mmCIF file of C-alpha atoms in Angstrom:
data_model
loop_
_atom_site.group_PDB
_atom_site.id
_atom_site.type_symbol
_atom_site.label_atom_id
_atom_site.label_comp_id
_atom_site.label_asym_id
_atom_site.label_seq_id
_atom_site.Cartn_x
_atom_site.Cartn_y
_atom_site.Cartn_z
ATOM 1 C CA MET A 999 15.814 -27.164 -26.003
ATOM 2 C CA PHE A 1000 19.377 -25.932 -26.372
ATOM 3 C CA LEU A 1001 20.863 -22.780 -27.844
ATOM 4 C CA THR A 1002 23.830 -24.004 -29.879
ATOM 5 C CA CYS A 1003 26.551 -22.828 -32.207
ATOM 6 C CA ALA A 1004 28.465 -24.828 -34.799
ATOM 7 C CA VAL A 1005 32.153 -25.412 -34.087
ATOM 8 C CA PHE A 1006 33.037 -27.653 -37.006
ATOM 9 C CA ALA A 1007 30.868 -29.245 -39.639
ATOM 10 C CA ALA A 1008 30.516 -32.434 -37.568
ATOM 11 C CA GLU A 1009 30.606 -30.893 -34.084
ATOM 12 C CA VAL A 1010 28.025 -28.832 -32.161
ATOM 13 C CA LEU A 1011 28.827 -27.019 -28.911
ATOM 14 C CA VAL A 1012 26.002 -26.512 -26.400
ATOM 15 C CA VAL A 1013 26.144 -22.884 -25.313
ATOM 16 C CA GLU A 1014 22.963 -22.635 -23.277
ATOM 17 C CA GLN A 1015 20.029 -24.741 -22.159
ATOM 18 C CA ILE A 1016 16.478 -23.388 -22.030
ATOM 19 C CA VAL A 1017 14.650 -24.795 -19.005
ATOM 20 C CA ALA A 1018 11.309 -22.963 -19.232
ATOM 21 C CA LYS A 1019 9.193 -21.026 -21.722
ATOM 22 C CA VAL A 1020 6.932 -18.331 -20.215
ATOM 23 C CA ASN A 1021 4.614 -16.636 -22.709
ATOM 24 C CA GLY A 1022 7.111 -15.025 -25.121
ATOM 25 C CA ASP A 1023 10.136 -15.303 -22.813
ATOM 26 C CA ILE A 1024 12.579 -18.031 -21.815
ATOM 27 C CA ILE A 1025 14.502 -19.005 -18.673
ATOM 28 C CA THR A 1026 17.930 -20.575 -19.100
ATOM 29 C CA THR A 1027 20.373 -22.421 -16.885
ATOM 30 C CA THR A 1028 22.505 -19.266 -16.855
ATOM 31 C CA ASP A 1029 19.558 -17.314 -15.415
ATOM 32 C CA LEU A 1030 19.211 -19.870 -12.603
ATOM 33 C CA ALA A 1031 22.957 -19.903 -11.929
ATOM 34 C CA ARG A 1032 23.066 -16.107 -11.770
ATOM 35 C CA ALA A 1033 20.137 -16.002 -9.319
ATOM 36 C CA ARG A 1034 21.969 -18.492 -7.117
ATOM 37 C CA ARG A 1035 25.159 -16.414 -7.298
ATOM 38 C CA LEU A 1036 23.280 -13.259 -6.268
ATOM 39 C CA ILE A 1037 21.926 -15.020 -3.173
ATOM 40 C CA ILE A 1038 25.457 -16.009 -2.174
ATOM 41 C CA GLU A 1039 26.854 -12.506 -2.807
ATOM 42 C CA GLU A 1040 24.061 -10.880 -0.799
ATOM 43 C CA MET A 1041 24.708 -13.176 2.175
ATOM 44 C CA LYS A 1042 28.452 -12.551 1.993
ATOM 45 C CA ASN A 1043 27.776 -8.813 2.072
ATOM 46 C CA ARG A 1044 25.812 -9.411 5.290
ATOM 47 C CA LYS A 1045 28.857 -11.235 6.701
ATOM 48 C CA ALA A 1046 27.038 -14.583 6.817
ATOM 49 C CA SER A 1047 29.108 -17.656 7.600
ATOM 50 C CA GLN A 1048 29.635 -20.428 5.032
ATOM 51 C CA ALA A 1049 27.331 -22.687 7.080
ATOM 52 C CA GLU A 1050 24.578 -20.035 7.003
ATOM 53 C CA ILE A 1051 25.001 -19.577 3.244
ATOM 54 C CA GLU A 1052 24.734 -23.311 2.605
ATOM 55 C CA MET A 1053 21.671 -23.616 4.859
ATOM 56 C CA THR A 1054 19.945 -20.730 3.055
ATOM 57 C CA LEU A 1055 20.726 -22.207 -0.361
ATOM 58 C CA VAL A 1056 19.034 -25.488 0.561
ATOM 59 C CA THR A 1057 15.694 -23.657 0.766
ATOM 60 C CA ALA A 1058 16.357 -20.929 -1.796
ATOM 61 C CA GLU A 1059 17.365 -23.288 -4.616
ATOM 62 C CA LYS A 1060 13.959 -24.975 -4.454
ATOM 63 C CA ASN A 1061 12.316 -21.676 -5.361
ATOM 64 C CA ILE A 1062 14.754 -20.113 -7.832
ATOM 65 C CA LEU A 1063 12.854 -21.321 -10.910
ATOM 66 C CA ARG A 1064 9.529 -20.393 -9.292
ATOM 67 C CA ASP A 1065 10.771 -16.862 -8.617
ATOM 68 C CA LYS A 1066 12.055 -16.437 -12.198
ATOM 69 C CA ILE A 1067 8.700 -17.596 -13.575
ATOM 70 C CA ASP A 1068 6.891 -15.234 -11.168
ATOM 71 C CA SER A 1069 8.986 -12.327 -12.433
ATOM 72 C CA LEU A 1070 8.337 -13.035 -16.122
ATOM 73 C CA LEU A 1071 4.604 -13.525 -15.537
ATOM 74 C CA LEU A 1072 4.382 -10.187 -13.731
ATOM 75 C CA ALA A 1073 6.427 -8.456 -16.439
ATOM 76 C CA SER A 1074 4.135 -9.931 -19.095
ATOM 77 C CA LYS A 1075 1.109 -8.667 -17.168
ATOM 78 C CA GLY A 1076 2.754 -5.242 -16.965
ATOM 79 C CA LYS A 1077 3.085 -5.117 -20.755
ATOM 80 C CA GLU A 1078 -0.556 -6.128 -21.064
ATOM 81 C CA MET A 1079 -1.442 -3.236 -18.707
ATOM 82 C CA SER A 1080 0.734 -0.862 -20.813
ATOM 83 C CA ILE A 1081 2.895 0.057 -17.813
ATOM 84 C CA SER A 1082 5.891 2.211 -18.760
ATOM 85 C CA VAL A 1083 8.828 2.886 -16.418
ATOM 86 C CA ASP A 1084 11.202 4.590 -18.873
ATOM 87 C CA GLY A 1085 11.102 7.846 -16.914
ATOM 88 C CA GLU A 1086 11.927 6.062 -13.654
ATOM 89 C CA ILE A 1087 14.849 4.252 -15.296
ATOM 90 C CA SER A 1088 16.286 7.500 -16.675
ATOM 91 C CA LYS A 1089 16.016 9.122 -13.238
ATOM 92 C CA TYR A 1090 17.609 6.105 -11.529
ATOM 93 C CA ILE A 1091 20.547 6.151 -13.966
ATOM 94 C CA ALA A 1092 20.998 9.912 -13.511
ATOM 95 C CA ASP A 1093 21.017 9.489 -9.704
ATOM 96 C CA LEU A 1094 23.450 6.584 -9.985
ATOM 97 C CA MET A 1095 25.826 8.660 -12.111
ATOM 98 C CA VAL A 1096 25.794 11.391 -9.440
ATOM 99 C CA LYS A 1097 26.311 8.850 -6.669
ATOM 100 C CA THR A 1098 29.212 7.109 -8.430
ATOM 101 C CA LYS A 1099 30.634 10.385 -9.802
ATOM 102 C CA MET A 1100 30.500 9.103 -13.383
ATOM 103 C CA ALA A 1101 30.912 11.747 -16.082
ATOM 104 C CA ASN A 1102 28.995 9.836 -18.781
ATOM 105 C CA GLN A 1103 26.956 6.692 -19.425
ATOM 106 C CA GLU A 1104 29.856 4.965 -21.185
ATOM 107 C CA ASP A 1105 31.855 4.975 -17.921
ATOM 108 C CA LEU A 1106 28.789 3.814 -16.002
ATOM 109 C CA ALA A 1107 28.264 0.973 -18.490
ATOM 110 C CA LYS A 1108 31.850 -0.206 -17.963
ATOM 111 C CA MET A 1109 31.328 -0.220 -14.201
ATOM 112 C CA ILE A 1110 28.082 -2.219 -14.583
ATOM 113 C CA VAL A 1111 29.848 -4.851 -16.699
ATOM 114 C CA GLU A 1112 32.698 -5.118 -14.179
ATOM 115 C CA GLN A 1113 30.424 -5.406 -11.142
ATOM 116 C CA THR A 1114 27.576 -7.552 -12.499
ATOM 117 C CA GLY A 1115 28.981 -9.369 -15.529
ATOM 118 C CA GLN A 1116 25.979 -8.090 -17.518
ATOM 119 C CA SER A 1117 25.945 -5.791 -20.508
ATOM 120 C CA PHE A 1118 24.526 -2.322 -19.860
ATOM 121 C CA GLU A 1119 21.428 -3.134 -21.954
ATOM 122 C CA ASP A 1120 20.799 -6.416 -20.095
ATOM 123 C CA TRP A 1121 21.203 -4.573 -16.800
ATOM 124 C CA LYS A 1122 18.676 -1.931 -17.880
ATOM 125 C CA ASN A 1123 16.245 -4.585 -19.105
ATOM 126 C CA GLU A 1124 16.469 -6.393 -15.772
ATOM 127 C CA MET A 1125 15.862 -3.131 -13.938
ATOM 128 C CA ARG A 1126 12.885 -2.409 -16.217
ATOM 129 C CA THR A 1127 11.435 -5.844 -15.483
ATOM 130 C CA ASN A 1128 11.864 -5.332 -11.734
ATOM 131 C CA MET A 1129 10.194 -1.915 -11.810
ATOM 132 C CA ILE A 1130 7.281 -3.164 -13.906
ATOM 133 C CA THR A 1131 6.720 -6.186 -11.665
ATOM 134 C CA GLN A 1132 6.733 -3.980 -8.559
ATOM 135 C CA ARG A 1133 4.129 -1.700 -10.161
ATOM 136 C CA VAL A 1134 1.924 -4.683 -11.085
ATOM 137 C CA VAL A 1135 2.194 -6.074 -7.549
ATOM 138 C CA ARG A 1136 1.202 -2.702 -6.040
ATOM 139 C CA GLN A 1137 -1.771 -2.253 -8.361
ATOM 140 C CA GLU A 1138 -3.065 -5.806 -8.569
ATOM 141 C CA VAL A 1139 -2.349 -7.123 -5.058
ATOM 142 C CA GLY A 1140 -0.911 -4.665 -2.528
ATOM 143 C CA GLY A 1141 -3.334 -1.854 -3.357
ATOM 144 C CA LYS A 1142 -6.315 -4.145 -2.769
ATOM 145 C CA ILE A 1143 -5.365 -5.112 0.789
ATOM 146 C CA ASN A 1144 -7.403 -2.968 3.158
ATOM 147 C CA ILE A 1145 -6.609 -2.871 6.884
ATOM 148 C CA LYS A 1146 -9.308 -1.082 8.869
ATOM 149 C CA LYS A 1147 -8.601 1.250 11.786
ATOM 150 C CA GLU A 1148 -10.721 -0.946 14.028
ATOM 151 C CA GLU A 1149 -8.409 -3.880 13.286
ATOM 152 C CA VAL A 1150 -5.327 -1.771 14.099
ATOM 153 C CA ALA A 1151 -6.844 -0.662 17.411
ATOM 154 C CA LYS A 1152 -7.752 -4.256 18.289
ATOM 155 C CA TYR A 1153 -4.188 -5.435 17.584
ATOM 156 C CA TYR A 1154 -2.778 -2.587 19.696
ATOM 157 C CA ASN A 1155 -4.988 -3.399 22.693
ATOM 158 C CA GLU A 1156 -4.123 -7.103 22.486
ATOM 159 C CA HIS A 1157 -0.335 -6.548 22.120
ATOM 160 C CA LYS A 1158 0.354 -3.456 24.246
ATOM 161 C CA THR A 1159 3.503 -4.912 25.765
ATOM 162 C CA GLU A 1160 5.103 -4.910 22.277
ATOM 163 C CA PHE A 1161 4.947 -1.125 22.273
ATOM 164 C CA VAL A 1162 6.660 -0.293 25.536
ATOM 165 C CA ARG A 1163 9.650 1.784 24.416
ATOM 166 C CA GLU A 1164 13.084 2.618 25.601
ATOM 167 C CA GLU A 1165 14.193 6.110 24.698
ATOM 168 C CA GLU A 1166 15.669 5.828 21.211
ATOM 169 C CA ILE A 1167 16.194 7.874 18.089
ATOM 170 C CA TYR A 1168 16.275 7.147 14.340
ATOM 171 C CA LEU A 1169 19.178 8.836 12.519
ATOM 172 C CA ARG A 1170 20.482 9.463 9.023
ATOM 173 C CA GLU A 1171 23.919 10.832 8.180
ATOM 174 C CA ILE A 1172 26.016 12.667 5.618
ATOM 175 C CA LEU A 1173 29.783 12.345 6.057
ATOM 176 C CA PHE A 1174 32.400 14.597 4.468
ATOM 177 C CA SER A 1175 35.506 12.422 4.832
ATOM 178 C CA SER A 1176 38.989 13.918 5.103
ATOM 179 C CA GLU A 1177 40.723 10.587 4.445
ATOM 180 C CA GLY A 1178 42.971 10.590 1.389
ATOM 181 C CA LYS A 1179 42.309 14.273 0.661
ATOM 182 C CA SER A 1180 44.894 17.046 0.242
ATOM 183 C CA PRO A 1181 45.201 19.836 2.862
ATOM 184 C CA ALA A 1182 43.443 22.211 0.458
ATOM 185 C CA GLU A 1183 40.528 19.803 0.024
ATOM 186 C CA VAL A 1184 40.278 19.200 3.789
ATOM 187 C CA ALA A 1185 40.199 22.952 4.403
ATOM 188 C CA GLY A 1186 37.088 23.266 2.224
ATOM 189 C CA LEU A 1187 35.127 20.442 3.860
ATOM 190 C CA GLU A 1188 33.580 22.489 6.661
ATOM 191 C CA LYS A 1189 32.217 25.073 4.223
ATOM 192 C CA ARG A 1190 30.738 22.340 2.020
ATOM 193 C CA ALA A 1191 29.133 20.734 5.063
ATOM 194 C CA LYS A 1192 27.637 24.066 6.206
ATOM 195 C CA ASP A 1193 26.235 24.680 2.706
ATOM 196 C CA VAL A 1194 24.521 21.268 2.758
ATOM 197 C CA VAL A 1195 23.057 21.922 6.238
ATOM 198 C CA ALA A 1196 21.600 25.201 4.938
ATOM 199 C CA ARG A 1197 20.021 23.370 2.002
ATOM 200 C CA LEU A 1198 18.566 20.686 4.294
ATOM 201 C CA ARG A 1199 17.025 23.327 6.535
ATOM 202 C CA LYS A 1200 15.335 24.745 3.437
ATOM 203 C CA ASN A 1201 13.674 21.300 3.053
ATOM 204 C CA GLU A 1202 15.785 19.957 0.194
ATOM 205 C CA LYS A 1203 15.491 16.169 0.046
ATOM 206 C CA PHE A 1204 17.936 14.437 2.350
ATOM 207 C CA ASN A 1205 18.285 11.312 0.185
ATOM 208 C CA VAL A 1206 19.270 13.407 -2.865
ATOM 209 C CA LEU A 1207 21.964 15.302 -0.966
ATOM 210 C CA VAL A 1208 23.264 12.084 0.616
ATOM 211 C CA ARG A 1209 23.851 10.560 -2.813
ATOM 212 C CA GLU A 1210 25.525 13.713 -4.072
ATOM 213 C CA PHE A 1211 27.843 14.476 -1.158
ATOM 214 C CA SER A 1212 28.228 11.692 1.426
ATOM 215 C CA ASP A 1213 31.443 9.669 1.649
ATOM 216 C CA SER A 1214 29.922 7.206 4.143
ATOM 217 C CA GLN A 1215 29.130 3.560 3.371
ATOM 218 C CA THR A 1216 25.497 4.388 4.266
ATOM 219 C CA ARG A 1217 25.256 6.569 1.141
ATOM 220 C CA ASN A 1218 23.641 3.711 -0.796
ATOM 221 C CA GLU A 1219 20.994 3.387 1.951
ATOM 222 C CA ASP A 1220 20.164 7.104 1.893
ATOM 223 C CA GLY A 1221 22.393 7.695 4.942
ATOM 224 C CA ASP A 1222 20.358 5.307 7.094
ATOM 225 C CA ILE A 1223 21.958 4.625 10.504
ATOM 226 C CA GLY A 1224 18.770 3.278 12.087
ATOM 227 C CA TRP A 1225 17.431 3.262 15.647
ATOM 228 C CA MET A 1226 19.928 4.112 18.376
ATOM 229 C CA LYS A 1227 19.151 3.767 22.095
ATOM 230 C CA LYS A 1228 20.337 6.327 24.578
ATOM 231 C CA GLY A 1229 23.844 5.442 25.711
ATOM 232 C CA MET A 1230 24.932 3.944 22.368
ATOM 233 C CA LEU A 1231 26.286 7.202 20.910
ATOM 234 C CA ASN A 1232 29.276 9.400 21.633
ATOM 235 C CA LYS A 1233 28.265 11.744 24.475
ATOM 236 C CA GLN A 1234 28.916 14.866 22.364
ATOM 237 C CA ILE A 1235 26.634 13.586 19.597
ATOM 238 C CA GLU A 1236 24.024 12.151 21.979
ATOM 239 C CA ASP A 1237 23.538 15.483 23.720
ATOM 240 C CA LEU A 1238 22.881 17.115 20.353
ATOM 241 C CA VAL A 1239 20.413 14.686 18.793
ATOM 242 C CA PHE A 1240 18.400 13.586 21.837
ATOM 243 C CA LYS A 1241 17.491 17.220 22.507
ATOM 244 C CA GLY A 1242 16.301 17.671 18.921
ATOM 245 C CA SER A 1243 12.822 17.102 17.519
ATOM 246 C CA LYS A 1244 11.770 15.078 14.495
ATOM 247 C CA ASN A 1245 13.471 16.315 11.260
ATOM 248 C CA PHE A 1246 16.098 18.187 13.311
ATOM 249 C CA VAL A 1247 19.397 18.636 11.388
ATOM 250 C CA THR A 1248 22.637 19.171 13.324
ATOM 251 C CA ASP A 1249 25.321 21.676 12.482
ATOM 252 C CA PRO A 1250 28.435 19.986 11.015
ATOM 253 C CA ILE A 1251 30.118 17.916 13.748
ATOM 254 C CA LYS A 1252 33.939 17.785 13.652
ATOM 255 C CA LEU A 1253 35.288 14.226 13.714
ATOM 256 C CA PRO A 1254 38.868 12.895 13.425
ATOM 257 C CA ASN A 1255 38.056 11.732 9.878
ATOM 258 C CA GLY A 1256 35.994 14.684 8.629
ATOM 259 C CA TRP A 1257 32.683 16.457 9.209
ATOM 260 C CA LEU A 1258 29.371 14.754 10.055
ATOM 261 C CA ILE A 1259 25.777 15.928 9.595
ATOM 262 C CA LEU A 1260 22.977 14.036 11.387
ATOM 263 C CA ARG A 1261 19.236 14.240 10.841
ATOM 264 C CA VAL A 1262 16.619 13.000 13.336
ATOM 265 C CA GLU A 1263 14.097 10.986 11.315
ATOM 266 C CA ASP A 1264 12.037 9.780 14.277
ATOM 267 C CA PHE A 1265 12.237 9.181 18.015
ATOM 268 C CA HIS A 1266 10.602 7.093 20.754
ATOM 269 C CA SER A 1267 10.097 8.456 24.235
ATOM 270 C CA ALA A 1268 10.523 6.007 27.120
ATOM 271 C CA GLY A 1269 7.339 4.222 28.249
ATOM 272 C CA GLN A 1270 4.107 3.003 26.620
ATOM 273 C CA ALA A 1271 3.755 4.258 23.042
ATOM 274 C CA GLU A 1272 0.363 5.704 22.095
ATOM 275 C CA LEU A 1273 -1.688 4.057 19.339
ATOM 276 C CA GLU A 1274 -1.149 7.027 16.998
ATOM 277 C CA GLN A 1275 2.627 6.593 17.311
ATOM 278 C CA VAL A 1276 2.606 2.934 16.272
ATOM 279 C CA GLU A 1277 -0.248 2.764 13.735
ATOM 280 C CA ASN A 1278 2.116 2.368 10.765
ATOM 281 C CA GLU A 1279 4.160 -0.273 12.572
ATOM 282 C CA ILE A 1280 1.004 -2.273 13.363
ATOM 283 C CA MET A 1281 -0.229 -1.999 9.783
ATOM 284 C CA GLU A 1282 3.105 -3.398 8.562
ATOM 285 C CA LYS A 1283 2.779 -6.299 11.006
ATOM 286 C CA MET A 1284 -0.743 -7.062 9.734
ATOM 287 C CA TYR A 1285 -0.004 -6.438 6.060
ATOM 288 C CA MET A 1286 2.498 -9.204 5.260
ATOM 289 C CA PRO A 1287 0.421 -12.147 6.583
ATOM 290 C CA ARG A 1288 -2.352 -11.013 4.217
ATOM 291 C CA PHE A 1289 -0.140 -10.053 1.326
ATOM 292 C CA GLN A 1290 1.783 -13.343 0.938
ATOM 293 C CA PRO A 1291 -1.220 -15.689 0.365
ATOM 294 C CA GLN A 1292 -2.962 -13.176 -1.900
ATOM 295 C CA MET A 1293 0.248 -12.751 -3.893
ATOM 296 C CA ARG A 1294 0.582 -16.498 -4.431
ATOM 297 C CA GLU A 1295 -3.093 -16.730 -5.382
ATOM 298 C CA TYR A 1296 -2.588 -14.003 -7.984
ATOM 299 C CA LEU A 1297 0.541 -15.694 -9.382
ATOM 300 C CA THR A 1298 -1.339 -19.003 -9.601
ATOM 301 C CA LYS A 1299 -4.019 -17.282 -11.681
ATOM 302 C CA LEU A 1300 -1.350 -15.821 -13.976
ATOM 303 C CA ARG A 1301 0.101 -19.323 -14.417
ATOM 304 C CA MET A 1302 -3.302 -20.744 -15.367
ATOM 305 C CA ASP A 1303 -3.719 -18.104 -18.086
ATOM 306 C CA ALA A 1304 -0.130 -18.294 -19.376
ATOM 307 C CA PHE A 1305 1.691 -20.319 -22.000
ATOM 308 C CA LEU A 1306 4.107 -22.185 -19.737
ATOM 309 C CA GLU A 1307 6.364 -25.138 -20.512
ATOM 310 C CA ILE A 1308 9.036 -26.535 -18.188
ATOM 311 C CA LYS A 1309 11.740 -28.953 -19.222
ATOM 312 C CA GLU A 1310 11.747 -32.356 -17.558
ATOM 313 C CA GLY A 1311 14.035 -32.426 -14.523
ATOM 314 C CA PHE A 1312 13.198 -28.858 -13.431
ATOM 315 C CA LEU A 1313 10.484 -28.068 -10.871
ATOM 316 C CA ASP A 1314 8.264 -25.008 -10.443
ATOM 317 C CA SER A 1315 7.512 -24.971 -6.708
ATOM 318 C CA GLY A 1316 4.657 -22.510 -7.369
ATOM 319 C CA ALA A 1317 2.957 -24.656 -10.024
ATOM 320 C CA ALA A 1318 -0.773 -24.124 -10.569
ATOM 321 C CA PRO A 1319 -2.782 -27.275 -9.714
ATOM 322 C CA GLY A 1320 -3.966 -29.056 -12.849
ATOM 323 C CA LYS A 1321 -1.963 -26.852 -15.230
ATOM 324 C CA ASN A 1322 -0.172 -28.878 -17.913
ATOM 325 C CA THR A 1323 3.347 -27.502 -18.279
ATOM 326 C CA ALA A 1324 4.825 -30.489 -20.125
ATOM 327 C CA TRP A 1325 7.717 -29.555 -22.397
ATOM 328 C CA THR A 1326 7.072 -29.809 -26.147
ATOM 329 C CA ASP A 1327 10.250 -30.179 -28.166
ATOM 330 C CA PRO A 1328 9.624 -29.120 -31.798
ATOM 331 C CA ALA A 1329 12.495 -31.367 -32.899
ATOM 332 C CA GLN A 1330 10.547 -34.406 -31.704
ATOM 333 C CA LEU A 1331 7.294 -33.579 -33.498
ATOM 334 C CA LYS A 1332 6.606 -36.077 -36.320
ATOM 335 C CA PRO A 1333 5.208 -34.857 -39.657
ATOM 336 C CA GLU A 1334 1.845 -36.215 -40.667
ATOM 337 C CA THR A 1335 2.020 -39.008 -43.309
ATOM 338 C CA VAL A 1336 -0.841 -39.485 -45.766
ATOM 339 C CA SER A 1337 -1.339 -42.273 -48.310
ATOM 340 C CA LYS A 1338 -2.333 -41.755 -51.959
ATOM 341 C CA GLU A 1339 -5.634 -43.512 -51.249
ATOM 342 C CA GLU A 1340 -6.445 -41.016 -48.461
ATOM 343 C CA VAL A 1341 -5.664 -38.058 -50.756
ATOM 344 C CA ALA A 1342 -7.918 -39.469 -53.486
ATOM 345 C CA SER A 1343 -10.677 -40.097 -50.934
ATOM 346 C CA ARG A 1344 -10.497 -36.487 -49.734
ATOM 347 C CA ARG A 1345 -10.800 -35.207 -53.343
ATOM 348 C CA ARG A 1346 -13.885 -37.402 -53.910
ATOM 349 C CA MET A 1347 -15.425 -36.030 -50.710
ATOM 350 C CA LYS A 1348 -14.859 -32.431 -51.846
ATOM 351 C CA ARG A 1349 -16.507 -33.171 -55.214
ATOM 352 C CA ALA A 1350 -19.459 -34.854 -53.471
ATOM 353 C CA LEU A 1351 -20.179 -31.706 -51.491
ATOM 354 C CA TRP A 1352 -21.530 -30.090 -54.671
ATOM 355 C CA VAL A 1353 -24.362 -32.607 -54.990
ATOM 356 C CA VAL A 1354 -25.609 -32.383 -51.397
ATOM 357 C CA PRO A 1355 -29.380 -31.411 -51.324
ATOM 358 C CA ILE A 1356 -30.052 -27.877 -50.156
ATOM 359 C CA PRO A 1357 -32.134 -27.979 -46.946
ATOM 360 C CA GLY A 1358 -35.817 -27.098 -47.510
ATOM 361 C CA THR A 1359 -35.667 -27.691 -51.301
ATOM 362 C CA LYS A 1360 -35.560 -30.529 -53.781
ATOM 363 C CA THR A 1361 -32.578 -29.032 -55.533
ATOM 364 C CA SER A 1362 -28.878 -29.616 -55.044
ATOM 365 C CA ALA A 1363 -25.631 -27.728 -55.597
ATOM 366 C CA THR A 1364 -23.953 -29.596 -58.433
ATOM 367 C CA SER A 1365 -20.871 -27.457 -59.072
ATOM 368 C CA LYS A 1366 -19.292 -24.074 -58.351
ATOM 369 C CA SER A 1367 -19.971 -22.876 -61.914
ATOM 370 C CA GLN A 1368 -23.625 -24.038 -62.080
ATOM 371 C CA SER A 1369 -26.530 -22.043 -60.692
ATOM 372 C CA VAL A 1370 -28.935 -23.640 -58.208
ATOM 373 C CA LYS A 1371 -32.165 -24.829 -59.822
#
């Protein structure tokens, strides 16, 4: 099926091709092309080489249609479950406006169009779909995976060497940059940094303050620096943070390019980690091998229950065995043709119904207007 528009009376321009129909939704070639483009952009952001990008695409392209179908099936299930994420979307947009320093939604919408090529409404709809699908996955699959403490302890005892630690620390940051600022603005940075430290020590949420104040590139990752081993940091900073405990927040640290605040999220002492210290890590290791097959099993069930048609030449790599997804093109359906003789025969049959004997009697129904005798 194609979405078309007329150019001249005798000419039709193909604007878009529909490649799959999923319940009440469609997937188009533009959707597939955009998914491919996002994969490339993500890899470029991770500084992947052209060879790495091409190698990844070889595998990824086989599953692009599958992943789009998965998403629509989960979104459809979310609607069926009456899941609403409107409040989460409003909060996300409000946080994004703070983070990007946008005064109103009109300016934010312009930025979205420039960065994604999507309209603001399409962007919101995609975000809504993603949030709904995540909620369905948590409720229908993830929430039903149970890892017992006995299993965690068994894994720990069998893999103890994995949990021998070097001394390291997990950090987050807020940076008040002096680059490109006037002398008056630079003069006020230390006070702003001290105010934020005071708020953090009163247990205000670090991720909220990062988005509001930080000038660092890590702002979009909630200030996440990650695990740092001893010896990797500047000696001045290392002496501060390695003496701190979990959730410790430094005073503002003067740098050549501004003021830095660091928070200790977690730390590992040198030596064998205790079971209690690595329980969550072990559960994560055990979770994914269970989650993936159960997720595909759930998606296969959704496919079996769904209206799903896929155009010839396109492949769903997650197809449900035995499910007929053959494409039906309404333009190719032929109208039924009936002869005059068949019409007359049908009328005679209808009339004959009124003289069929009534079961259990010797009478018959002779017409609609006559009573039964």
